[in-house]
CSV table of C-alpha atoms and ligand atoms in Angstrom, one decimal:
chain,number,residue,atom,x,y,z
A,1218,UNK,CA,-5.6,9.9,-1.3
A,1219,UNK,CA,-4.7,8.2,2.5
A,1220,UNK,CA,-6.6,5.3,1.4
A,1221,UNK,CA,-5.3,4.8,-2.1
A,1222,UNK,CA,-2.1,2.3,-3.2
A,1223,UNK,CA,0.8,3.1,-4.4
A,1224,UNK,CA,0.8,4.4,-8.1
A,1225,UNK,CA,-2.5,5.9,-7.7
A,1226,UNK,CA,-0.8,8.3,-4.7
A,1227,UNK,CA,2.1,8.4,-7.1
A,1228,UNK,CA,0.5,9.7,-9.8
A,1229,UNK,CA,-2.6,11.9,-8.0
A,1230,UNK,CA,-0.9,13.1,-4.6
A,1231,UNK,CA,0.3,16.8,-4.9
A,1232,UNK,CA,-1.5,17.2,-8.0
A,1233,UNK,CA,-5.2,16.9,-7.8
A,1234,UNK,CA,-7.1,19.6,-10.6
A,1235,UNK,CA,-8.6,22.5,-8.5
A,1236,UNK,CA,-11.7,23.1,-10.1
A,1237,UNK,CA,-13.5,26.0,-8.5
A,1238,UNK,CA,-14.2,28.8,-11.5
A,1239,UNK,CA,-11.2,30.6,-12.2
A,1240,UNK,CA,-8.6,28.1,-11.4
A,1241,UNK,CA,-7.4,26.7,-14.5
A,1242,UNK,CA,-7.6,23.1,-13.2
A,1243,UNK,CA,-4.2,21.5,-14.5
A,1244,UNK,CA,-4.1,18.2,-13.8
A,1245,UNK,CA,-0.1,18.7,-13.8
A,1246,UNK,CA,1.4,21.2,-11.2
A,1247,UNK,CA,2.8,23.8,-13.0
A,1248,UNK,CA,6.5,25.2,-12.7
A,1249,UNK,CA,5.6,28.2,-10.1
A,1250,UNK,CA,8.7,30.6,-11.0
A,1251,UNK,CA,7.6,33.3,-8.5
A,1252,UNK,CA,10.2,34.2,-6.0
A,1253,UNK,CA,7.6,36.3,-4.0
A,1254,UNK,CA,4.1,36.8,-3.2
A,1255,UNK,CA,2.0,39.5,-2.8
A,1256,UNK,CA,-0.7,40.0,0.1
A,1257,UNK,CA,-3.4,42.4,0.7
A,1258,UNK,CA,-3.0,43.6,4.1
A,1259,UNK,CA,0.2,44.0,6.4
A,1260,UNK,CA,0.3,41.1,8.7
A,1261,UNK,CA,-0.1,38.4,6.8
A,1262,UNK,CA,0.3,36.4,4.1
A,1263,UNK,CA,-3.1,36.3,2.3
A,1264,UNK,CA,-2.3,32.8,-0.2
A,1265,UNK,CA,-0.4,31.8,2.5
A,1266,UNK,CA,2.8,32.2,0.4
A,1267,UNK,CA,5.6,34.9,1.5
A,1268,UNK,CA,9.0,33.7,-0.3
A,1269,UNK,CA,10.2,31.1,-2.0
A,1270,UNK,CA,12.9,29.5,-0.4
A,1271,UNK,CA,10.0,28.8,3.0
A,1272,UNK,CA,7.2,28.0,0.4
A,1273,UNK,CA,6.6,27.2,-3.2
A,1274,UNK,CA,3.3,25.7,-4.4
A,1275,UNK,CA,5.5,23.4,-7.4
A,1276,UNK,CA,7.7,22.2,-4.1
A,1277,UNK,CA,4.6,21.8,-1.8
A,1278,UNK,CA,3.2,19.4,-4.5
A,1279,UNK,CA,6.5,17.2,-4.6
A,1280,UNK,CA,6.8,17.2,-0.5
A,1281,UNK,CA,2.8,16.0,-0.7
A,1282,UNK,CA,3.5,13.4,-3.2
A,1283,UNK,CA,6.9,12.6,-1.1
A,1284,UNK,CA,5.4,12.5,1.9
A,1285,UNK,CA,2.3,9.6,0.3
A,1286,UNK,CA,5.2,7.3,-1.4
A,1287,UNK,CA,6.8,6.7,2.3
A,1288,UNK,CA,3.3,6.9,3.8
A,1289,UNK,CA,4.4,9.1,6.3
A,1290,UNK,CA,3.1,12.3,7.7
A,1291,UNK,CA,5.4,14.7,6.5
A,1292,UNK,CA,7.5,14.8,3.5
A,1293,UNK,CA,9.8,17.8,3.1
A,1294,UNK,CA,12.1,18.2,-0.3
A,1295,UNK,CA,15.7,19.4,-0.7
A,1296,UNK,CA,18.6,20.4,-3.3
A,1297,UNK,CA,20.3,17.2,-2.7
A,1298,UNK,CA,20.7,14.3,-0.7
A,1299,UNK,CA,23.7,15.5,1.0
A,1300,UNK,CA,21.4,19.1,1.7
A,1301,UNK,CA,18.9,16.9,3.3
A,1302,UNK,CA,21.2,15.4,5.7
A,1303,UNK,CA,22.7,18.8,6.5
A,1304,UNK,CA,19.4,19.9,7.5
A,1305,UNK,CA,18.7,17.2,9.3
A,1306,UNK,CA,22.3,17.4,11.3
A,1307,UNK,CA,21.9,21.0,12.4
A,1308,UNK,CA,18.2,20.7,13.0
A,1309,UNK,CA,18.6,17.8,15.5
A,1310,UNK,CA,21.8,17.4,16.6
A,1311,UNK,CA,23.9,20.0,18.9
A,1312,UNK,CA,27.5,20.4,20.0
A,1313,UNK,CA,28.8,17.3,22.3
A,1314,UNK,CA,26.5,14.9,20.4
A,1315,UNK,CA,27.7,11.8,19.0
A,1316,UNK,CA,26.0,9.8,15.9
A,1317,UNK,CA,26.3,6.2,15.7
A,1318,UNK,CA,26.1,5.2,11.6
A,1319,UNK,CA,26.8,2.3,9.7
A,1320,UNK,CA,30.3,1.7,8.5
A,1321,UNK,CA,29.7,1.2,5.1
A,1322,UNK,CA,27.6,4.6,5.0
A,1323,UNK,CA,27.9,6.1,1.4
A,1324,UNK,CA,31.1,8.1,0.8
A,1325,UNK,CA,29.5,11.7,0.6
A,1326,UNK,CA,27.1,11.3,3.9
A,1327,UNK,CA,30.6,9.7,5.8
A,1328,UNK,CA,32.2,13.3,4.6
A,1329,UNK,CA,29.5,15.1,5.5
A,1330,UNK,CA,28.9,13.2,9.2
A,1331,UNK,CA,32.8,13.7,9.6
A,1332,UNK,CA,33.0,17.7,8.7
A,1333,UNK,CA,30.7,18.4,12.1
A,1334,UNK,CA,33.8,17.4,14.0
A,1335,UNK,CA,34.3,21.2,13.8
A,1336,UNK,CA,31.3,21.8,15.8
A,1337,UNK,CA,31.8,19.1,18.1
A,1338,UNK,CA,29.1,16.7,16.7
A,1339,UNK,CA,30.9,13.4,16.7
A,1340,UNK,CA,30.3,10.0,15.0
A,1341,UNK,CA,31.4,6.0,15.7
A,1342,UNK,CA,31.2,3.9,12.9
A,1343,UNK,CA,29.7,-0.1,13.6
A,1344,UNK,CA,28.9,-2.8,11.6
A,1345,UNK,CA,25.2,-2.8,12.1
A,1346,UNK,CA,24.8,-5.9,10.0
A,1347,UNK,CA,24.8,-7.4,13.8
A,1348,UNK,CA,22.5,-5.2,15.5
A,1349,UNK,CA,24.1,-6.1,18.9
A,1350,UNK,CA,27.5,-3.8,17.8
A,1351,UNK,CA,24.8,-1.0,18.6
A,1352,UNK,CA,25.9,0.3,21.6
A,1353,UNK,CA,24.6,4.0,22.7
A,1354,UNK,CA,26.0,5.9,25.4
A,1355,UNK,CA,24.7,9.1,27.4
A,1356,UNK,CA,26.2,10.9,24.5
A,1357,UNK,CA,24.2,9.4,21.4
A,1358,UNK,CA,21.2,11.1,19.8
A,1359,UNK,CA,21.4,9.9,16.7
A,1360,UNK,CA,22.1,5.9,14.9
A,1361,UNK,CA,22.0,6.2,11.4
A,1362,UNK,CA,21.5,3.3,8.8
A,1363,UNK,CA,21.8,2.5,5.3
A,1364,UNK,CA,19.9,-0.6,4.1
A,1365,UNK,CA,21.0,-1.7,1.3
A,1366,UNK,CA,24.4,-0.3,1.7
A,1367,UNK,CA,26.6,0.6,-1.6
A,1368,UNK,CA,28.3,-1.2,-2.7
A,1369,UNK,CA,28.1,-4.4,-1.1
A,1370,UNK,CA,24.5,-4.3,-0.5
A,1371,UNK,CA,24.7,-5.3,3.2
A,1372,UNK,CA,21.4,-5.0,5.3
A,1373,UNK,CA,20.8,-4.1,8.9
A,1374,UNK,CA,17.5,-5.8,10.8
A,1375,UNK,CA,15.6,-2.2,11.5
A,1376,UNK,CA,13.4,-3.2,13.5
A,1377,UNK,CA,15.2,-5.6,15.7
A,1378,UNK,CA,17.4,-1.9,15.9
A,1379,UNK,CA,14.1,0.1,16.9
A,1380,UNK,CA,13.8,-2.7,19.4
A,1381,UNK,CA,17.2,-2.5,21.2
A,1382,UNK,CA,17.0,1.2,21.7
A,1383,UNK,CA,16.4,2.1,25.1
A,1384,UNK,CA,16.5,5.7,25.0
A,1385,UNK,CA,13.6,8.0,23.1
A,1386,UNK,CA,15.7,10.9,23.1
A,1387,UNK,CA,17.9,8.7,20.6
A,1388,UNK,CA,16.3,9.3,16.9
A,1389,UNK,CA,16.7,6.4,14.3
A,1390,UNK,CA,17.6,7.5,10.6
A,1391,UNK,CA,17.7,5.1,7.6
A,1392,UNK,CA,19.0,5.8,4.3
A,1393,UNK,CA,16.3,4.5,2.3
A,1394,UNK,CA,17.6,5.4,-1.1
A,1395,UNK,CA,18.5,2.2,-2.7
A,1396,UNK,CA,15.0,0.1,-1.7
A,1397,UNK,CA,13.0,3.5,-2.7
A,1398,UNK,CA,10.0,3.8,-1.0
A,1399,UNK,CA,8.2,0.9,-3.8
A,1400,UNK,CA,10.7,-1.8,-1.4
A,1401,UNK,CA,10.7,-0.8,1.6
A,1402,UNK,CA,9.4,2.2,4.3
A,1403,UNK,CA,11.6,2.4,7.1
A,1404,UNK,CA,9.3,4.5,9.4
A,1405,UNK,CA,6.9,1.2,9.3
A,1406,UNK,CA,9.9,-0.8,10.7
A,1407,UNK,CA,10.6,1.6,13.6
A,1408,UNK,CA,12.6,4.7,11.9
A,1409,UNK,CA,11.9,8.2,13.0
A,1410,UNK,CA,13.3,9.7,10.0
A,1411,UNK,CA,13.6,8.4,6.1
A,1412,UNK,CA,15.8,10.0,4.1
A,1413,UNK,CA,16.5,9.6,0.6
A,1414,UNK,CA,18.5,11.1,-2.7
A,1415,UNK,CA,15.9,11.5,-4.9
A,1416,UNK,CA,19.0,11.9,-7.7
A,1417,UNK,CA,18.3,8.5,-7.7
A,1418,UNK,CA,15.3,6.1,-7.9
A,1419,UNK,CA,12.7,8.6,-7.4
A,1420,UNK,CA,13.9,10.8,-10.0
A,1421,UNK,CA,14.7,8.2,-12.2
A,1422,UNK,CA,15.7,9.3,-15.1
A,1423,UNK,CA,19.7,10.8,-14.3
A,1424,UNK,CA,18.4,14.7,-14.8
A,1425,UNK,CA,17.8,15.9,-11.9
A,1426,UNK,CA,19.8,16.0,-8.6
A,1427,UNK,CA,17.6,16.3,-5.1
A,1428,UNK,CA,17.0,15.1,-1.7
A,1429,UNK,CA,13.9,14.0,0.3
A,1430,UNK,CA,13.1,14.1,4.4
A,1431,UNK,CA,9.7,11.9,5.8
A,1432,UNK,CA,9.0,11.6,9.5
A,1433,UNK,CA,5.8,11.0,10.9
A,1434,UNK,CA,6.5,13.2,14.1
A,1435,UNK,CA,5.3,16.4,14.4
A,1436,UNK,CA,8.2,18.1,16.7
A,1437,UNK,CA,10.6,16.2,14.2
A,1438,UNK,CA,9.0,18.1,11.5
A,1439,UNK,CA,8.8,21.8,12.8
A,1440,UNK,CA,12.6,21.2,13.5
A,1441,UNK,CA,13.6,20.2,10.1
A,1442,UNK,CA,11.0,22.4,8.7
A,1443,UNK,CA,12.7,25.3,10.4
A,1444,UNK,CA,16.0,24.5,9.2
A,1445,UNK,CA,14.9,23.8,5.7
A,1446,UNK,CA,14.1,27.4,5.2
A,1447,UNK,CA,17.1,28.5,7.7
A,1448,UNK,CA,20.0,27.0,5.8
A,1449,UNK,CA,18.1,27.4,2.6
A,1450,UNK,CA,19.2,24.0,0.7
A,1451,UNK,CA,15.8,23.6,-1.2
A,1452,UNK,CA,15.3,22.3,-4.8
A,1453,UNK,CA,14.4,25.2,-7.7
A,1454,UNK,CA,10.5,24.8,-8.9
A,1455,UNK,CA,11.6,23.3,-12.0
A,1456,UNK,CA,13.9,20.6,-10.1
A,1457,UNK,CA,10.9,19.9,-8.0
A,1458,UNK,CA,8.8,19.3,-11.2
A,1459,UNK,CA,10.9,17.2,-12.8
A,1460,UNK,CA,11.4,14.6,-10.0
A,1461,UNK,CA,7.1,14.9,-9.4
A,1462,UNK,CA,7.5,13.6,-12.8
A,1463,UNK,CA,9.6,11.1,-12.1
A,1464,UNK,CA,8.0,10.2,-9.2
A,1465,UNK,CA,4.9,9.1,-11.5
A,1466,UNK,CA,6.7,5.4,-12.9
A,1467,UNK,CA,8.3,4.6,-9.6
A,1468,UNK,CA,6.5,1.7,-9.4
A,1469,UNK,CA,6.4,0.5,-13.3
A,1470,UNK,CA,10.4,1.4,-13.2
A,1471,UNK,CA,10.9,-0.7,-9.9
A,1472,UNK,CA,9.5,-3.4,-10.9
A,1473,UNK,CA,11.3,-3.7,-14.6
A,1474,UNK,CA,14.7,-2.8,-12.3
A,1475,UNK,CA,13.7,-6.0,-10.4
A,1476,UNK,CA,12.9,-8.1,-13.2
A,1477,UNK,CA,15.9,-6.9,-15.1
A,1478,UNK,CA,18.4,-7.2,-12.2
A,1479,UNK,CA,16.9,-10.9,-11.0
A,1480,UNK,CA,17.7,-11.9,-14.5
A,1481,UNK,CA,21.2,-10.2,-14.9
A,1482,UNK,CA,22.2,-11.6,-11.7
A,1483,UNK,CA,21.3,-15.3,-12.1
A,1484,UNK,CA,22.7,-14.7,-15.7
A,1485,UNK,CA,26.5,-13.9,-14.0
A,1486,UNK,CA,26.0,-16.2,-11.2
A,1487,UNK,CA,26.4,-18.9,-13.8
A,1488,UNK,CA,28.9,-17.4,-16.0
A,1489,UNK,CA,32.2,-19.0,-15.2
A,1490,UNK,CA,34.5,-15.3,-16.0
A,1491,UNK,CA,32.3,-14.0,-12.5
A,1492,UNK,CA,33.3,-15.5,-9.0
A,1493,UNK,CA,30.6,-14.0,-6.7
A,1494,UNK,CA,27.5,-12.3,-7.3
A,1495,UNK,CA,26.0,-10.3,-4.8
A,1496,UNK,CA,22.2,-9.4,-5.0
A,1497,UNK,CA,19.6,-9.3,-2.2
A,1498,UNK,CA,17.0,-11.6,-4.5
A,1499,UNK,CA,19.6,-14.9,-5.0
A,1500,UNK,CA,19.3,-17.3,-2.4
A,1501,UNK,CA,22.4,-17.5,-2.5
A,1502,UNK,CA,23.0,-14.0,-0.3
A,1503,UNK,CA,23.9,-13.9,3.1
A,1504,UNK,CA,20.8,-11.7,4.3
A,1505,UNK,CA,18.3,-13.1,1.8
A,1506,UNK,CA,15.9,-14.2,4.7
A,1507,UNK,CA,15.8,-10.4,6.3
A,1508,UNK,CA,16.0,-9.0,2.7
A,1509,UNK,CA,12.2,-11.3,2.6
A,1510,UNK,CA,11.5,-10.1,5.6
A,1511,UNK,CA,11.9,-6.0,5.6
A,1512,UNK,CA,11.6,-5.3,1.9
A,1513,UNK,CA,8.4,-5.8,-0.5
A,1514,UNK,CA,11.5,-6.0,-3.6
A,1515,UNK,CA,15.1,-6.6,-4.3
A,1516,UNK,CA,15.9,-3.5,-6.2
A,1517,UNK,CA,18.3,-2.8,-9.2
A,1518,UNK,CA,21.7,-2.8,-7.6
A,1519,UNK,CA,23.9,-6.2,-8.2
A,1520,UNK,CA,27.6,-6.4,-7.2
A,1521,UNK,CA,29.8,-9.1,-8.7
A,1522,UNK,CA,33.2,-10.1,-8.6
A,1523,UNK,CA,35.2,-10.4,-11.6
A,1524,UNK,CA,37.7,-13.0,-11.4
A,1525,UNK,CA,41.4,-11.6,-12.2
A,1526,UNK,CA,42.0,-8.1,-10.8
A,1527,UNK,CA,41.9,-4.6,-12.1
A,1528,UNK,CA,43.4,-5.6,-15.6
A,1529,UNK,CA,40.4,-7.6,-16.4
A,1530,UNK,CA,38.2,-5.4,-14.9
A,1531,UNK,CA,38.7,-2.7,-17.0
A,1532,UNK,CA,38.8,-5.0,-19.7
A,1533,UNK,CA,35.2,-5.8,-19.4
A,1534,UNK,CA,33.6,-2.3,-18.5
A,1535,UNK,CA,35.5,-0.6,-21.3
A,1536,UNK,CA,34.1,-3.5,-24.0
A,1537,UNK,CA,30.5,-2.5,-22.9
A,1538,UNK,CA,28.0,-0.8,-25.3
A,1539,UNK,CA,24.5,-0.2,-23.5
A,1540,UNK,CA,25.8,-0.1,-20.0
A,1541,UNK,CA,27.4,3.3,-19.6
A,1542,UNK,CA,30.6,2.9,-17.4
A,1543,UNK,CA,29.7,6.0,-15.1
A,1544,UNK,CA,28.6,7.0,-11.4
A,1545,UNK,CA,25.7,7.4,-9.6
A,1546,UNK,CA,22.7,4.8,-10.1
A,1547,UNK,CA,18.6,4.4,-10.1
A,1548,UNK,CA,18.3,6.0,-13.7
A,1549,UNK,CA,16.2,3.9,-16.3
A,1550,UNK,CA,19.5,3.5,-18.4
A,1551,UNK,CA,21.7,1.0,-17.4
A,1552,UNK,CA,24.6,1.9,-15.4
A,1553,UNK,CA,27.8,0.1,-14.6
A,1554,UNK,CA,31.2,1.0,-12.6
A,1555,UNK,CA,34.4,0.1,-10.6
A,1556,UNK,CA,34.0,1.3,-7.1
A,1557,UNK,CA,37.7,1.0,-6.5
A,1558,UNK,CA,38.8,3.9,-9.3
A,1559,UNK,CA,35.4,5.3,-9.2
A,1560,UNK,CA,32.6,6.0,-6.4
A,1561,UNK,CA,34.7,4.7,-3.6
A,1562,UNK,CA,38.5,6.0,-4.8
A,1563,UNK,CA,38.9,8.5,-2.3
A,1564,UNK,CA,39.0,5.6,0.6
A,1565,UNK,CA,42.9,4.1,1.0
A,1566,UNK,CA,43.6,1.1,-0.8
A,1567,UNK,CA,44.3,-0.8,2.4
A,1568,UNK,CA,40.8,0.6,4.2
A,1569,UNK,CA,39.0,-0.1,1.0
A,1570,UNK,CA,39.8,-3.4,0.8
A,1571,UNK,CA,39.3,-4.0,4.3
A,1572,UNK,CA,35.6,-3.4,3.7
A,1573,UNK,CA,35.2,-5.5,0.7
A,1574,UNK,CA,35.9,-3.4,-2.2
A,1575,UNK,CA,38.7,-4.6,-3.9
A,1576,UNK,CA,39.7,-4.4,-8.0
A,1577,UNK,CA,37.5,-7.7,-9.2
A,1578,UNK,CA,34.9,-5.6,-7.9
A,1579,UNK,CA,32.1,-4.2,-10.0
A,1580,UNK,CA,28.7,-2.4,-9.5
A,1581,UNK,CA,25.9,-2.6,-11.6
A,1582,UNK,CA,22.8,-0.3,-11.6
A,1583,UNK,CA,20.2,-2.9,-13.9
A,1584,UNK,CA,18.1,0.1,-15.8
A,1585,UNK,CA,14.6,-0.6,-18.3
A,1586,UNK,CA,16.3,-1.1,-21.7
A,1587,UNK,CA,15.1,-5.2,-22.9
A,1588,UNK,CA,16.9,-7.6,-20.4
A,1589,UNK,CA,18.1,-9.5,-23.9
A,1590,UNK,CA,19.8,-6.6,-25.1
A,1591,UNK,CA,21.4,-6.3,-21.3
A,1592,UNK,CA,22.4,-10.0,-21.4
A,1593,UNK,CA,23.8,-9.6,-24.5
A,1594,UNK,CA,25.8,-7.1,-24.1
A,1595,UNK,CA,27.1,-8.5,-20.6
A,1596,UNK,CA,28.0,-11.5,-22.6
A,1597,UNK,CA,29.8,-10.4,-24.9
A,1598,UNK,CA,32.1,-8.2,-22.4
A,1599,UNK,CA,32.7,-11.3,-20.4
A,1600,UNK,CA,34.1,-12.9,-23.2
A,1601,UNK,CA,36.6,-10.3,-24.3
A,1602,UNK,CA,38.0,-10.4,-20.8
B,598,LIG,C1,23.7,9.6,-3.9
B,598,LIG,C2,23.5,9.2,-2.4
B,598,LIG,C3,23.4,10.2,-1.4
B,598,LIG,C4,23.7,11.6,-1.7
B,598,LIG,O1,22.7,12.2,-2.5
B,598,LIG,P1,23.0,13.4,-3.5
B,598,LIG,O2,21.7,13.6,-4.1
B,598,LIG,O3,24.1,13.0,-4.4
B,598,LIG,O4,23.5,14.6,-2.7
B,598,LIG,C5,23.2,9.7,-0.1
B,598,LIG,N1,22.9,8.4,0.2
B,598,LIG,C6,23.0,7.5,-0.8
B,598,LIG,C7,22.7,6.1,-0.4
B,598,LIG,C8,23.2,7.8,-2.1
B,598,LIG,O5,23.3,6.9,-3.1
């Protein structure tokens, strides 16, 4: 499949029909409920399988089709985004360390990064928007990006931060969960290690929470690897089949998401209730040059600012009908929510707003329902406000 575009790894990677007599030659991997396996003499495995939580043939098959959608060497699959990065903490970072992340990393990673205080793992929070606020010291082993960031969809130049870096013992990580690997691959811009929630995009479809690790380097791999199994954060067989599944319509999904969102977002931009719109894909955005440059897409995440405050805020998200008003984002439905009371509420008013993220403000997640029925029902929110 090394050769093959996008979809066609999509669809075939992981799962290609074994067809030697006696294999049943499903041309979908099946849910492998087997906790154990048995072997025919003492000192090893004879399949090559032992246990479940180091290897599962229905997991192998999502970290081979996870590893093809990034194009990287290694792809390695998880219970959730947040079990990813806690793999990926303990496997590469050790007491005295310091990370240097974005600061407007998404709330759950900043809790996570924060809680290895206790083992002396410490972090310093830039605005990486300017890669020059990238300063490592003797300390650093880790920088850690998001690009887009939630919710203001800020971008950071990757590769102009692969250039700056001085030090290979330093390793590069980038969030690449709201691009998804159809937009954008990180490790071809410089990153040693992608990582995404595969709740989201790759999923697709709001059922199934999970979390994804790609690297192209083999030492980063037997030490995450390691750690996988150690700590034990690894998706069930039927979580991993349900996110191969979704896995299948990345591309068809991420390019309706586009579509839809380039529409809803010109559609605000010129309705006079909204005072900003923020979306990668308007000229109009700051970063618009470097989104052309470093992403193949725009995504399905818009931002916009309502004008008024809370009141009419809530106004409008409680008067919609096919955008839920709930959190998370990626799913084919449409998605909408207030950052301030919802994703982003456990921040202080004052820091919150320091960042950007004040009551007009409102996220959208653009899903695959007909744009017309979107617009429509955007419209007619607006107007009740
Ligand atoms: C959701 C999310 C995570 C955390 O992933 P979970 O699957 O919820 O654990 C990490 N990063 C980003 C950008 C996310 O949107």
């Amino acid at each position: 499949m090394q050769d093959k575009s996008f979809s066609t790894k999509a669809i075939h990677e992981g799962e290609e029909p074994k067809l030697e007599k006696g294999q049943s030659g499903d041309v979908v991997a099946p849910i492998h409920l087997s906790t154990t396996y048995a072997r025919s003499v003492l000192e090893v495995p004879t399949s090559g399988f032992e246990y479940s939580r180091s290897e599962n043939p229905t997991r192998n098959a999502l970290e081979a089709k996870l590893a093809a959608i990034e194009q990287a060497s290694y792809g390695m699959a998880f219970a959730s985004g947040l079990a990813a990065e806690t793999t990926l903490i303990f496997a590469l970072l050790q007491q005295g360390d310091e990370i240097v992340a974005s600061d407007d990393l998404y709330g759950g990673s900043r809790r996570l990064i924060n809680s290895f205080a206790k083992f002396g793992i410490s972090v310093r929070y830039v605005d990486t928007t300017n890669v020059d606020n990238i300063k490592c010291n003797d300390n650093t082993k880790m920088i850690w990006l998001e690009s887009p960031t939630n919710p203001l969809l800020k971008l950071t130049d990757i590769a102009a931060v692969k250039n700056n870096m001085t030090n290979t013992d330093v390793t590069l990580v980038v969030d690449n969960t709201f691009a998804s690997p159809f937009f954008q691959n990180p490790l071809k811009l410089g990153a040693d290690v992608v990582l995404h929630s595969t709740t989201k995009y790759i999923g697709g479809h709001s059922d199934v929470v999970g979390g994804a690790i790609m690297v192209n380097q083999k030492h980063l791999y037997e030490k995450i690897k390691y750690f996988q199994n150690a700590l034990g954060g690894v998706p069930s067989p039927f979580d991993s089949y349900l996110t191969l599944r979704g896995i299948k319509t990345l591309a068809v999904r991420m390019e309706k998401h586009q579509q839809n969102a380039l529409a809803v977002a010109k559609f605000l931009e010129e309705n006079p209730k909204v005072k900003n719109v923020v979306y990668p894909g308007l000229s109009s955005f700051a970063q618009h040059q470097l989104a052309k440059k470093q992403m193949s897409g725009y995504g399905g995440i818009i931002t916009f600012f309502i004008n008024g405050g809370y009141k009419e805020a809530k106004s409008f998200l409680e008067s919609l009908h096919v955008f839920a008003l709930a959190e998370s984002l990626g799913g084919v439905e449409s998605l909408i929510e207030h950052p301030a009371s919802m994703t982003h509420a456990s921040i202080a008013k004052e820091d919150r707003e320091k960042i950007g993220i004040t009551d007009n403000l409102i996220r959208v997640s653009v899903g695959n329902e007909d744009v017309d029925d979107l617009l429509r029902d955007l419209s007619s929110g607006l107007t009740q406000v």
